Amino acid sequence: MENAFTHSKVNGVVMKKNDNVITLLNDIKKGEKVIFFINESYKEIEAKEEVPFGHKLSLVEIQEGEIIRKYGESIGKATIRIQSGYHVHTHNLIGMRGRGDQKDEQKRGL
Amino acid sequence: MTKLNGYVRSNGSVGLRNHLLLLPTVICANQVVNRIAQQVQDSIAIPHQHGCSQVGEDKERTHQVLVGMGRNPNVGAVLVVSLGCEVINAKEVRDEIAEAGKPVIWIDIQEEGGTIKAIQKGTDIARKLLKDIESLQRVPISLSDLIVGVKCGGSDATSGLCSNPALGNAADKLIANEGTVVMGETTEIIGAEHLLANRAVNTEVKQKLYQSVERFEKEIERMGVDMRGGNPSPGNIAGGLSTIEEKSLGCISKGGHAPLQGVVEYATEIPKKGFYFMDSPGNDIECVTGMAAAGVTMVCFTTGRGTPTGNPIIPVIKISGNEIISRKMQDNIDIDVSEVLIGKLSLEEAGRVIFNEIVEVANGKQTKAEVLGHQEFSISRIGISL
């Protein structure tokens, strides 16, 4: 059966079709194509910067404050605008849970 | 039909190993149990940091873990060693273990007259206990007798992509055969708890799950910190996991798809068959220890970064979806399911590979953690030292 992994050139996985990030199956250099399986067909996207294995790349342009989705669920929100094809990680994605630091700021009215 | 053999204890519980456990009730007894273990091969000592200067629920939890380790069906007999002035009541520890229907003997260092005498007496007793349990034979058991913990640690992006969902498939197969699966790590369902809660058999179970998460998150709030950096850890982050939500969403697939029968407290015996959640820290050793004390007889443990975790009394099968780590740390990794990521293995097939390993390990095959002597033991604390 065909799935996200069966094509030999596949080097990225989109867990659910409404995700806005893709997880890479190997290290990707700037300008390299990322091939993935979505909606029963193979698609590709160009990486705009180097991204390591296991890390995420934006599939579409993501606005500041927008929810970032993987597994079809929220994994946090973007701290800046992220154009498509860029590395999405701790430098531009923050979690919204387990944030004792933020609750404190809210309490202080910041 | 899957052929399984195990040790049936007199209370009906079923063990997959037959250990002689040397149990110190307090840190002060560690040296004595360690010396006895040196004299009596095949006995297992579990030195720890606790047992004194503790009160309330914190003391109760330590007591429960010590008793739970002794009661675990993988343990055939127990030698309890106390100092004599600690807060843990050694007599109660002995009695509660004995209720599980196995030989338990208790010695006290102050009573015996010091370290050397306690080591001498303890060594004699341990040799006798070992002789008694060595004659026990494995007998046929069934898959419904298995109580398997599912755990992940040192996760990377491959954990959520393949090793956890593969383990989830194995978990489903166990439950389809009336086995029991226990998942822990409350911190690592944060952001994914709604998916797990949807599987709860009733509102009460659902609420208990949400309450467990809320308690942890309130603690983070009290500390006024962003948990990122602690969990996900620096290694998780290097492996591509950006937030606790992302880590959690990858984590929960290891529990499969079965209905959630209940949420149990840390180190508390699992009441019935099926899928359970144990309210526990994500910390590998504390979580696996809590599972062992709850009567879990084997743990399946996925790792992408590579972690050597074992346990003194229960076999821990290490599964990785990271091909490089599986190769680099082949001493530690029992199963490599990374072929899922290149389309050579389906998640269903990977689940079957794990399931078959569970059967073999249940029948006595040594896990790599057992071969290497990984016997990490750590009791989760919830109070201050006095």
Tab-separated table of C-alpha atoms in Angstrom:
chain	number	residue	atom	x	y	z
A	1	MET	CA	0.000	0.000	0.000
A	2	GLU	CA	1.243	3.461	-0.874
A	3	ASN	CA	1.829	5.723	2.098
A	4	ALA	CA	3.874	8.690	3.278
A	5	PHE	CA	7.095	6.683	3.265
A	6	THR	CA	6.937	4.364	0.242
A	7	HIS	CA	8.319	6.642	-2.478
A	8	SER	CA	12.100	6.315	-2.566
A	9	LYS	CA	12.623	10.051	-2.999
A	10	VAL	CA	10.354	11.060	-0.141
A	11	ASN	CA	12.353	13.061	2.389
A	12	GLY	CA	9.621	14.759	4.376
A	13	VAL	CA	6.421	13.769	6.183
A	14	VAL	CA	3.221	15.744	6.638
A	15	MET	CA	1.387	14.010	9.480
A	16	LYS	CA	-2.113	15.385	8.729
A	17	LYS	CA	-3.309	17.245	5.683
A	18	ASN	CA	-4.151	20.457	7.555
A	19	ASP	CA	-0.619	20.726	9.023
A	20	ASN	CA	1.401	23.805	8.112
A	21	VAL	CA	4.784	22.198	8.771
A	22	ILE	CA	6.583	19.181	7.358
A	23	THR	CA	9.052	16.960	9.274
A	24	LEU	CA	12.264	16.157	7.409
A	25	LEU	CA	13.575	12.610	7.042
A	26	ASN	CA	17.129	13.742	6.296
A	27	ASP	CA	19.328	16.816	6.497
A	28	ILE	CA	18.262	19.319	3.838
A	29	LYS	CA	20.471	21.980	2.278
A	30	LYS	CA	19.330	25.411	1.145
A	31	GLY	CA	17.734	25.167	-2.279
A	32	GLU	CA	17.092	21.409	-2.018
A	33	LYS	CA	13.654	19.986	-2.821
A	34	VAL	CA	11.604	18.308	-0.121
A	35	ILE	CA	9.289	15.642	-1.545
A	36	PHE	CA	6.264	14.540	0.452
A	37	PHE	CA	2.962	12.682	0.208
A	38	ILE	CA	-0.295	14.514	0.802
A	39	ASN	CA	-3.887	14.028	-0.403
A	40	GLU	CA	-2.918	10.774	-2.194
A	41	SER	CA	-0.183	12.370	-4.292
A	42	TYR	CA	3.447	13.470	-4.143
A	43	LYS	CA	4.278	17.164	-3.874
A	44	GLU	CA	7.482	19.116	-3.445
A	45	ILE	CA	8.672	22.290	-1.792
A	46	GLU	CA	12.022	24.073	-1.945
A	47	ALA	CA	13.929	24.557	1.309
A	48	LYS	CA	14.957	28.200	1.696
A	49	GLU	CA	17.548	27.367	4.329
A	50	GLU	CA	19.449	24.424	5.759
A	51	VAL	CA	17.286	22.279	8.052
A	52	PRO	CA	18.466	19.199	9.989
A	53	PHE	CA	16.920	15.727	10.034
A	54	GLY	CA	13.830	15.476	12.237
A	55	HIS	CA	13.264	19.224	12.236
A	56	LYS	CA	10.385	21.072	10.609
A	57	LEU	CA	9.981	23.248	7.547
A	58	SER	CA	7.055	25.617	6.946
A	59	LEU	CA	4.803	24.380	4.147
A	60	VAL	CA	3.026	27.692	3.717
A	61	GLU	CA	3.535	31.250	4.893
A	62	ILE	CA	2.667	31.433	8.595
A	63	GLN	CA	1.745	34.755	10.192
A	64	GLU	CA	3.008	36.018	13.528
A	65	GLY	CA	0.772	34.618	16.267
A	66	GLU	CA	-0.671	31.932	14.000
A	67	ILE	CA	-1.088	28.389	15.329
A	68	ILE	CA	1.465	25.906	14.040
A	69	ARG	CA	-0.050	22.495	13.361
A	70	LYS	CA	1.548	19.050	13.275
A	71	TYR	CA	-0.396	15.768	13.728
A	72	GLY	CA	-3.385	17.994	12.836
A	73	GLU	CA	-3.078	19.642	16.270
A	74	SER	CA	-1.582	22.824	17.721
A	75	ILE	CA	2.076	22.559	18.717
A	76	GLY	CA	2.280	26.271	19.608
A	77	LYS	CA	2.314	29.576	17.782
A	78	ALA	CA	4.642	31.539	15.556
A	79	THR	CA	6.535	34.385	17.242
A	80	ILE	CA	7.307	36.055	13.889
A	81	ARG	CA	6.052	35.757	10.323
A	82	ILE	CA	7.554	32.616	8.738
A	83	GLN	CA	7.675	32.427	4.960
A	84	SER	CA	7.182	29.020	3.368
A	85	GLY	CA	10.212	26.766	3.094
A	86	TYR	CA	11.896	27.946	6.306
A	87	HIS	CA	13.055	26.143	9.441
A	88	VAL	CA	10.377	26.141	12.141
A	89	HIS	CA	11.808	25.558	15.615
A	90	THR	CA	12.416	27.201	18.982
A	91	HIS	CA	13.599	30.473	17.379
A	92	ASN	CA	10.190	31.187	15.807
A	93	LEU	CA	7.762	28.790	17.544
A	94	ILE	CA	6.704	28.965	21.189
A	95	GLY	CA	4.615	26.548	23.183
A	96	MET	CA	1.433	27.724	24.843
A	97	ARG	CA	1.355	25.083	27.533
A	98	GLY	CA	3.461	24.661	30.652
A	99	ARG	CA	4.137	28.406	30.524
A	100	GLY	CA	4.466	29.412	34.164
A	101	ASP	CA	6.561	32.347	32.956
A	102	GLN	CA	3.700	33.791	30.884
A	103	LYS	CA	1.052	33.310	33.544
A	104	ASP	CA	3.272	35.360	35.824
A	105	GLU	CA	3.477	38.157	33.270
A	106	GLN	CA	-0.293	38.114	32.886
A	107	LYS	CA	-0.694	38.392	36.634
A	108	ARG	CA	1.652	41.353	36.735
A	109	GLY	CA	-0.389	42.947	33.966
A	110	LEU	CA	2.478	42.922	31.484
B	1	MET	CA	-1.331	-19.724	19.663
B	2	THR	CA	1.365	-17.727	21.389
B	3	LYS	CA	3.256	-19.883	23.863
B	4	LEU	CA	4.036	-18.061	27.085
B	5	ASN	CA	5.593	-19.196	30.353
B	6	GLY	CA	5.907	-17.361	33.617
B	7	TYR	CA	6.032	-17.631	37.385
B	8	VAL	CA	2.623	-17.838	39.016
B	9	ARG	CA	2.745	-16.509	42.592
B	10	SER	CA	0.536	-17.866	45.361
B	11	ASN	CA	-1.806	-14.841	45.136
B	12	GLY	CA	-2.334	-15.586	41.422
B	13	SER	CA	-0.180	-12.762	40.103
B	14	VAL	CA	2.093	-13.659	37.209
B	15	GLY	CA	5.776	-12.795	36.995
B	16	LEU	CA	8.148	-12.948	34.037
B	17	ARG	CA	11.275	-13.060	36.171
B	18	ASN	CA	12.098	-14.622	39.529
B	19	HIS	CA	14.283	-12.193	41.419
B	20	LEU	CA	15.531	-12.132	44.989
B	21	LEU	CA	15.150	-8.494	46.022
B	22	LEU	CA	17.305	-6.835	48.685
B	23	LEU	CA	15.231	-3.898	49.839
B	24	PRO	CA	16.636	-1.129	52.056
B	25	THR	CA	13.920	0.842	53.836
B	26	VAL	CA	16.226	3.853	54.106
B	27	ILE	CA	19.364	5.283	52.528
B	28	CYS	CA	21.293	4.308	55.688
B	29	ALA	CA	20.821	0.614	54.791
B	30	ASN	CA	22.233	0.945	51.266
B	31	GLN	CA	25.752	-0.178	52.089
B	32	VAL	CA	24.484	-3.314	53.840
B	33	VAL	CA	22.283	-4.409	50.920
B	34	ASN	CA	25.050	-3.615	48.428
B	35	ARG	CA	27.516	-5.809	50.362
B	36	ILE	CA	25.004	-8.651	50.578
B	37	ALA	CA	24.417	-8.394	46.815
B	38	GLN	CA	28.168	-8.772	46.270
B	39	GLN	CA	28.122	-12.002	48.285
B	40	VAL	CA	24.953	-13.453	46.826
B	41	GLN	CA	25.039	-13.605	43.069
B	42	ASP	CA	21.667	-13.302	41.368
B	43	SER	CA	20.226	-11.170	44.129
B	44	ILE	CA	19.276	-7.587	43.323
B	45	ALA	CA	19.799	-4.664	45.684
B	46	ILE	CA	17.873	-1.440	45.145
B	47	PRO	CA	19.712	1.287	47.027
B	48	HIS	CA	17.888	4.645	47.089
B	49	GLN	CA	18.075	8.102	48.647
B	50	HIS	CA	14.945	8.045	50.769
B	51	GLY	CA	13.156	6.590	53.776
B	52	CYS	CA	13.901	9.250	56.359
B	53	SER	CA	13.146	12.941	57.028
B	54	GLN	CA	9.906	12.510	55.095
B	55	VAL	CA	6.304	13.137	56.185
B	56	GLY	CA	2.745	12.916	54.900
B	57	GLU	CA	1.979	11.949	51.335
B	58	ASP	CA	5.642	12.091	50.456
B	59	LYS	CA	6.478	9.457	53.052
B	60	GLU	CA	3.452	7.405	51.990
B	61	ARG	CA	4.622	7.445	48.391
B	62	THR	CA	8.102	6.179	49.303
B	63	HIS	CA	6.504	3.466	51.444
B	64	GLN	CA	4.221	2.501	48.558
B	65	VAL	CA	7.093	2.281	46.058
B	66	LEU	CA	9.177	0.088	48.391
B	67	VAL	CA	6.226	-2.208	49.093
B	68	GLY	CA	5.262	-2.228	45.399
B	69	MET	CA	8.750	-3.288	44.343
B	70	GLY	CA	8.575	-6.171	46.803
B	71	ARG	CA	5.074	-7.165	45.712
B	72	ASN	CA	5.878	-7.060	41.992
B	73	PRO	CA	5.236	-10.553	40.536
B	74	ASN	CA	8.747	-10.583	39.019
B	75	VAL	CA	10.092	-10.824	42.578
B	76	GLY	CA	10.177	-14.293	44.151
B	77	ALA	CA	11.456	-13.374	47.606
B	78	VAL	CA	12.510	-10.293	49.537
B	79	LEU	CA	15.038	-9.422	52.211
B	80	VAL	CA	14.073	-6.136	53.877
B	81	VAL	CA	16.944	-4.305	55.592
B	82	SER	CA	16.160	-1.385	57.890
B	83	LEU	CA	18.341	0.794	60.079
B	84	GLY	CA	15.892	1.056	62.947
B	85	CYS	CA	15.242	4.761	63.502
B	86	GLU	CA	13.898	5.852	60.082
B	87	VAL	CA	10.383	7.116	59.306
B	88	ILE	CA	9.553	4.177	57.044
B	89	ASN	CA	7.975	1.421	59.111
B	90	ALA	CA	9.942	-1.695	58.115
B	91	LYS	CA	7.537	-4.081	59.817
B	92	GLU	CA	4.655	-2.712	57.752
B	93	VAL	CA	6.764	-2.934	54.601
B	94	ARG	CA	7.486	-6.586	55.345
B	95	ASP	CA	3.864	-7.419	56.179
B	96	GLU	CA	2.425	-5.729	53.103
B	97	ILE	CA	4.869	-7.560	50.826
B	98	ALA	CA	4.129	-10.863	52.594
B	99	GLU	CA	0.419	-10.377	51.818
B	100	ALA	CA	1.308	-10.916	48.147
B	101	GLY	CA	2.203	-14.487	49.102
B	102	LYS	CA	5.978	-14.686	48.935
B	103	PRO	CA	8.769	-15.239	51.443
B	104	VAL	CA	9.908	-11.991	53.085
B	105	ILE	CA	12.462	-11.655	55.855
B	106	TRP	CA	13.307	-8.446	57.679
B	107	ILE	CA	16.537	-7.610	59.499
B	108	ASP	CA	17.437	-4.399	61.309
B	109	ILE	CA	20.961	-3.004	61.456
B	110	GLN	CA	20.677	-1.456	64.920
B	111	GLU	CA	19.068	-4.639	66.231
B	112	GLU	CA	21.789	-6.858	64.732
B	113	GLY	CA	24.510	-4.713	66.210
B	114	GLY	CA	25.986	-2.869	63.259
B	115	THR	CA	26.983	-3.125	59.641
B	116	ILE	CA	29.192	-6.228	59.713
B	117	LYS	CA	26.738	-8.341	61.694
B	118	ALA	CA	23.859	-7.215	59.512
B	119	ILE	CA	25.816	-8.111	56.360
B	120	GLN	CA	26.666	-11.538	57.798
B	121	LYS	CA	23.130	-12.346	58.818
B	122	GLY	CA	21.647	-10.843	55.658
B	123	THR	CA	24.006	-12.870	53.467
B	124	ASP	CA	22.985	-16.114	55.164
B	125	ILE	CA	19.298	-15.301	54.803
B	126	ALA	CA	19.680	-14.180	51.175
B	127	ARG	CA	21.435	-17.464	50.261
B	128	LYS	CA	18.591	-19.467	51.804
B	129	LEU	CA	15.905	-17.378	50.089
B	130	LEU	CA	17.657	-17.734	46.761
B	131	LYS	CA	17.800	-21.501	47.136
B	132	ASP	CA	14.063	-21.566	47.865
B	133	ILE	CA	13.046	-19.564	44.807
B	134	GLU	CA	15.479	-21.267	42.440
B	135	SER	CA	13.338	-24.374	42.565
B	136	LEU	CA	10.307	-22.513	41.176
B	137	GLN	CA	9.480	-23.469	37.598
B	138	ARG	CA	7.949	-21.505	34.774
B	139	VAL	CA	4.441	-22.656	33.898
B	140	PRO	CA	2.154	-21.837	30.950
B	141	ILE	CA	0.541	-18.400	31.201
B	142	SER	CA	-1.487	-16.360	28.731
B	143	LEU	CA	-1.213	-12.947	27.071
B	144	SER	CA	-3.920	-11.713	29.425
B	145	ASP	CA	-1.421	-12.168	32.275
B	146	LEU	CA	0.922	-9.542	30.822
B	147	ILE	CA	0.999	-6.044	32.343
B	148	VAL	CA	3.158	-4.001	30.015
B	149	GLY	CA	4.239	-0.410	30.538
B	150	VAL	CA	4.785	1.838	27.513
B	151	LYS	CA	7.282	4.638	27.930
B	152	CYS	CA	9.367	6.925	25.789
B	153	GLY	CA	12.524	8.747	26.711
B	154	GLY	CA	15.239	10.643	24.944
B	155	SER	CA	12.700	11.334	22.209
B	156	ASP	CA	13.402	12.908	18.859
B	157	ALA	CA	11.211	13.481	15.815
B	158	THR	CA	11.397	9.786	14.861
B	159	SER	CA	9.644	8.838	18.116
B	160	GLY	CA	6.381	10.428	16.989
B	161	LEU	CA	6.825	9.355	13.368
B	162	CYS	CA	7.470	5.665	13.832
B	163	SER	CA	8.638	4.082	17.109
B	164	ASN	CA	5.688	5.336	19.190
B	165	PRO	CA	2.930	4.517	16.678
B	166	ALA	CA	4.575	1.100	16.086
B	167	LEU	CA	4.542	0.470	19.843
B	168	GLY	CA	0.915	1.635	19.846
B	169	ASN	CA	0.098	-1.129	17.386
B	170	ALA	CA	1.752	-3.693	19.641
B	171	ALA	CA	-0.183	-2.264	22.609
B	172	ASP	CA	-3.460	-2.656	20.699
B	173	LYS	CA	-2.607	-6.274	19.963
B	174	LEU	CA	-1.900	-6.949	23.633
B	175	ILE	CA	-5.205	-5.412	24.654
B	176	ALA	CA	-7.061	-7.347	21.945
B	177	ASN	CA	-5.702	-10.433	23.735
B	178	GLU	CA	-7.025	-9.150	27.083
B	179	GLY	CA	-3.631	-7.966	28.266
B	180	THR	CA	-2.955	-4.769	30.173
B	181	VAL	CA	-1.074	-1.702	28.969
B	182	VAL	CA	-0.019	1.153	31.233
B	183	MET	CA	1.102	4.539	29.983
B	184	GLY	CA	2.561	7.205	32.272
B	185	GLU	CA	4.248	10.611	31.936
B	186	THR	CA	1.655	13.237	32.806
B	187	THR	CA	4.017	16.012	31.734
B	188	GLU	CA	4.211	14.431	28.307
B	189	ILE	CA	0.531	14.410	27.546
B	190	ILE	CA	0.312	18.199	28.037
B	191	GLY	CA	-1.156	19.520	24.802
B	192	ALA	CA	-2.455	16.103	23.749
B	193	GLU	CA	-4.591	15.250	26.799
B	194	HIS	CA	-7.846	15.992	24.937
B	195	LEU	CA	-7.115	13.147	22.500
B	196	LEU	CA	-6.524	10.725	25.352
B	197	ALA	CA	-9.511	12.046	27.327
B	198	ASN	CA	-11.768	11.312	24.343
B	199	ARG	CA	-10.935	7.647	24.854
B	200	ALA	CA	-11.963	7.604	28.527
B	201	VAL	CA	-14.633	5.025	29.373
B	202	ASN	CA	-16.574	7.545	31.482
B	203	THR	CA	-16.645	11.176	32.660
B	204	GLU	CA	-14.957	10.351	35.934
B	205	VAL	CA	-11.904	8.904	34.177
B	206	LYS	CA	-11.864	11.844	31.772
B	207	GLN	CA	-11.918	14.351	34.639
B	208	LYS	CA	-9.210	12.507	36.525
B	209	LEU	CA	-6.961	12.709	33.478
B	210	TYR	CA	-7.542	16.453	33.104
B	211	GLN	CA	-6.943	16.950	36.835
B	212	SER	CA	-3.584	15.151	36.632
B	213	VAL	CA	-2.449	17.484	33.862
B	214	GLU	CA	-3.783	20.543	35.669
B	215	ARG	CA	-1.846	19.647	38.800
B	216	PHE	CA	1.424	19.493	36.876
B	217	GLU	CA	0.752	22.685	34.977
B	218	LYS	CA	-0.139	24.521	38.205
B	219	GLU	CA	3.199	23.455	39.629
B	220	ILE	CA	4.958	24.932	36.598
B	221	GLU	CA	2.902	28.087	37.149
B	222	ARG	CA	3.910	28.197	40.796
B	223	MET	CA	7.556	27.980	39.757
B	224	GLY	CA	6.985	30.734	37.201
B	225	VAL	CA	8.947	29.007	34.461
B	226	ASP	CA	8.610	27.955	30.852
B	227	MET	CA	8.964	24.166	31.027
B	228	ARG	CA	10.705	24.118	27.661
B	229	GLY	CA	14.378	23.348	28.193
B	230	GLY	CA	13.429	20.970	31.022
B	231	ASN	CA	10.807	19.191	28.945
B	232	PRO	CA	11.300	19.089	25.996
B	233	SER	CA	14.900	18.596	27.134
B	234	PRO	CA	17.936	20.000	25.308
B	235	GLY	CA	18.310	16.620	23.567
B	236	ASN	CA	14.647	16.554	22.512
B	237	ILE	CA	15.047	20.064	21.094
B	238	ALA	CA	18.222	19.126	19.217
B	239	GLY	CA	16.233	16.199	17.807
B	240	GLY	CA	13.647	18.545	16.329
B	241	LEU	CA	10.982	18.739	19.050
B	242	SER	CA	10.158	22.413	19.533
B	243	THR	CA	7.493	22.469	22.275
B	244	ILE	CA	5.928	20.223	24.908
B	245	GLU	CA	2.768	20.074	22.785
B	246	GLU	CA	4.706	18.650	19.849
B	247	LYS	CA	6.467	16.147	22.085
B	248	SER	CA	3.191	15.082	23.723
B	249	LEU	CA	1.380	14.584	20.416
B	250	GLY	CA	4.186	12.255	19.368
B	251	CYS	CA	4.246	10.549	22.771
B	252	ILE	CA	0.657	9.484	23.153
B	253	SER	CA	0.609	7.242	20.078
B	254	LYS	CA	2.643	4.653	22.011
B	255	GLY	CA	-0.489	3.866	24.009
B	256	GLY	CA	-2.380	2.640	20.943
B	257	HIS	CA	-6.086	3.229	20.454
B	258	ALA	CA	-7.915	1.254	23.151
B	259	PRO	CA	-10.440	2.849	25.527
B	260	LEU	CA	-8.901	4.425	28.621
B	261	GLN	CA	-10.155	2.312	31.540
B	262	GLY	CA	-8.776	4.439	34.338
B	263	VAL	CA	-6.196	6.851	35.715
B	264	VAL	CA	-4.170	5.479	38.625
B	265	GLU	CA	-1.882	7.277	41.041
B	266	TYR	CA	1.894	6.831	40.939
B	267	ALA	CA	3.024	3.348	42.030
B	268	THR	CA	-0.556	2.166	42.550
B	269	GLU	CA	-1.589	-1.339	41.507
B	270	ILE	CA	-3.447	-1.534	38.189
B	271	PRO	CA	-7.009	-2.613	39.073
B	272	LYS	CA	-8.194	-4.475	35.956
B	273	LYS	CA	-7.336	-5.388	32.357
B	274	GLY	CA	-7.063	-3.002	29.423
B	275	PHE	CA	-5.460	0.393	28.900
B	276	TYR	CA	-4.565	2.562	31.930
B	277	PHE	CA	-2.850	5.877	32.525
B	278	MET	CA	-0.563	6.327	35.551
B	279	ASP	CA	-0.200	9.890	36.840
B	280	SER	CA	3.579	10.202	36.952
B	281	PRO	CA	6.519	12.395	36.008
B	282	GLY	CA	7.976	12.115	32.519
B	283	ASN	CA	11.375	11.431	34.085
B	284	ASP	CA	12.417	8.042	32.700
B	285	ILE	CA	13.644	6.399	35.870
B	286	GLU	CA	10.954	7.747	38.185
B	287	CYS	CA	8.239	6.748	35.733
B	288	VAL	CA	9.537	3.208	35.101
B	289	THR	CA	10.057	2.789	38.871
B	290	GLY	CA	6.430	3.841	39.456
B	291	MET	CA	5.309	1.299	36.879
B	292	ALA	CA	7.350	-1.500	38.480
B	293	ALA	CA	5.890	-0.596	41.879
B	294	ALA	CA	2.414	-0.712	40.314
B	295	GLY	CA	2.941	-4.338	39.297
B	296	VAL	CA	3.935	-3.814	35.674
B	297	THR	CA	6.099	-6.792	34.701
B	298	MET	CA	7.746	-5.443	31.530
B	299	VAL	CA	8.261	-2.052	29.902
B	300	CYS	CA	8.566	-1.207	26.199
B	301	PHE	CA	10.608	1.947	25.884
B	302	THR	CA	11.064	3.983	22.714
B	303	THR	CA	13.977	6.330	22.224
B	304	GLY	CA	15.246	8.436	19.348
B	305	ARG	CA	18.244	10.043	21.026
B	306	GLY	CA	19.296	6.754	22.657
B	307	THR	CA	18.895	6.064	26.360
B	308	PRO	CA	20.117	3.031	28.307
B	309	THR	CA	17.328	2.923	30.955
B	310	GLY	CA	16.637	-0.370	32.661
B	311	ASN	CA	15.032	-1.398	35.934
B	312	PRO	CA	16.185	-3.685	38.763
B	313	ILE	CA	13.238	-6.087	38.521
B	314	ILE	CA	11.435	-5.629	35.204
B	315	PRO	CA	12.822	-6.126	31.691
B	316	VAL	CA	12.877	-2.936	29.610
B	317	ILE	CA	12.797	-3.416	25.820
B	318	LYS	CA	14.423	-0.512	23.971
B	319	ILE	CA	12.914	0.458	20.602
B	320	SER	CA	14.251	3.139	18.275
B	321	GLY	CA	13.045	4.730	15.053
B	322	ASN	CA	16.353	6.488	14.579
B	323	GLU	CA	18.580	4.399	12.323
B	324	ILE	CA	21.819	6.201	13.230
B	325	ILE	CA	21.236	5.799	16.972
B	326	SER	CA	20.140	2.175	16.574
B	327	ARG	CA	23.473	1.501	14.902
B	328	LYS	CA	25.636	3.678	17.145
B	329	MET	CA	24.053	2.392	20.349
B	330	GLN	CA	23.413	-1.219	19.355
B	331	ASP	CA	24.542	-2.270	22.839
B	332	ASN	CA	21.404	-0.618	24.146
B	333	ILE	CA	18.736	-0.775	21.446
B	334	ASP	CA	16.788	-4.045	21.188
B	335	ILE	CA	14.615	-3.176	18.187
B	336	ASP	CA	15.267	-0.847	15.258
B	337	VAL	CA	12.043	0.174	13.523
B	338	SER	CA	13.626	2.944	11.424
B	339	GLU	CA	12.870	1.042	8.211
B	340	VAL	CA	9.353	2.438	8.565
B	341	LEU	CA	10.789	5.820	7.535
B	342	ILE	CA	12.143	4.480	4.234
B	343	GLY	CA	8.992	2.543	3.420
B	344	LYS	CA	10.583	-0.894	3.924
B	345	LEU	CA	8.460	-1.731	6.944
B	346	SER	CA	4.864	-0.755	7.639
B	347	LEU	CA	3.810	0.453	11.092
B	348	GLU	CA	1.711	-2.723	11.387
B	349	GLU	CA	4.740	-4.897	10.647
B	350	ALA	CA	6.866	-2.894	13.088
B	351	GLY	CA	4.129	-3.405	15.684
B	352	ARG	CA	4.294	-7.160	15.092
B	353	VAL	CA	8.081	-7.136	15.515
B	354	ILE	CA	7.654	-5.412	18.879
B	355	PHE	CA	4.841	-7.769	19.888
B	356	ASN	CA	6.995	-10.812	19.082
B	357	GLU	CA	9.830	-9.379	21.159
B	358	ILE	CA	7.427	-8.842	24.074
B	359	VAL	CA	6.556	-12.556	23.901
B	360	GLU	CA	10.199	-13.635	23.750
B	361	VAL	CA	11.242	-11.370	26.611
B	362	ALA	CA	8.275	-12.565	28.661
B	363	ASN	CA	9.543	-16.113	28.111
B	364	GLY	CA	12.955	-15.209	29.495
B	365	LYS	CA	14.975	-13.658	26.666
B	366	GLN	CA	17.233	-11.055	28.253
B	367	THR	CA	16.808	-7.455	27.121
B	368	LYS	CA	19.950	-5.460	26.384
B	369	ALA	CA	19.334	-3.406	29.519
B	370	GLU	CA	19.279	-6.649	31.540
B	371	VAL	CA	22.450	-7.961	29.888
B	372	LEU	CA	24.239	-4.680	30.600
B	373	GLY	CA	23.025	-4.619	34.195
B	374	HIS	CA	21.056	-1.392	33.902
B	375	GLN	CA	19.131	-1.298	37.172
B	376	GLU	CA	18.112	2.327	37.537
B	377	PHE	CA	15.750	2.937	40.427
B	378	SER	CA	14.420	6.299	41.546
B	379	ILE	CA	11.441	7.175	43.708
B	380	SER	CA	9.466	10.260	42.704
B	381	ARG	CA	9.299	12.723	45.625
B	382	ILE	CA	6.459	15.129	46.288
B	383	GLY	CA	7.603	16.770	49.501
B	384	ILE	CA	10.550	18.440	51.174
B	385	SER	CA	13.242	16.753	53.222
B	386	LEU	CA	12.917	17.687	56.868
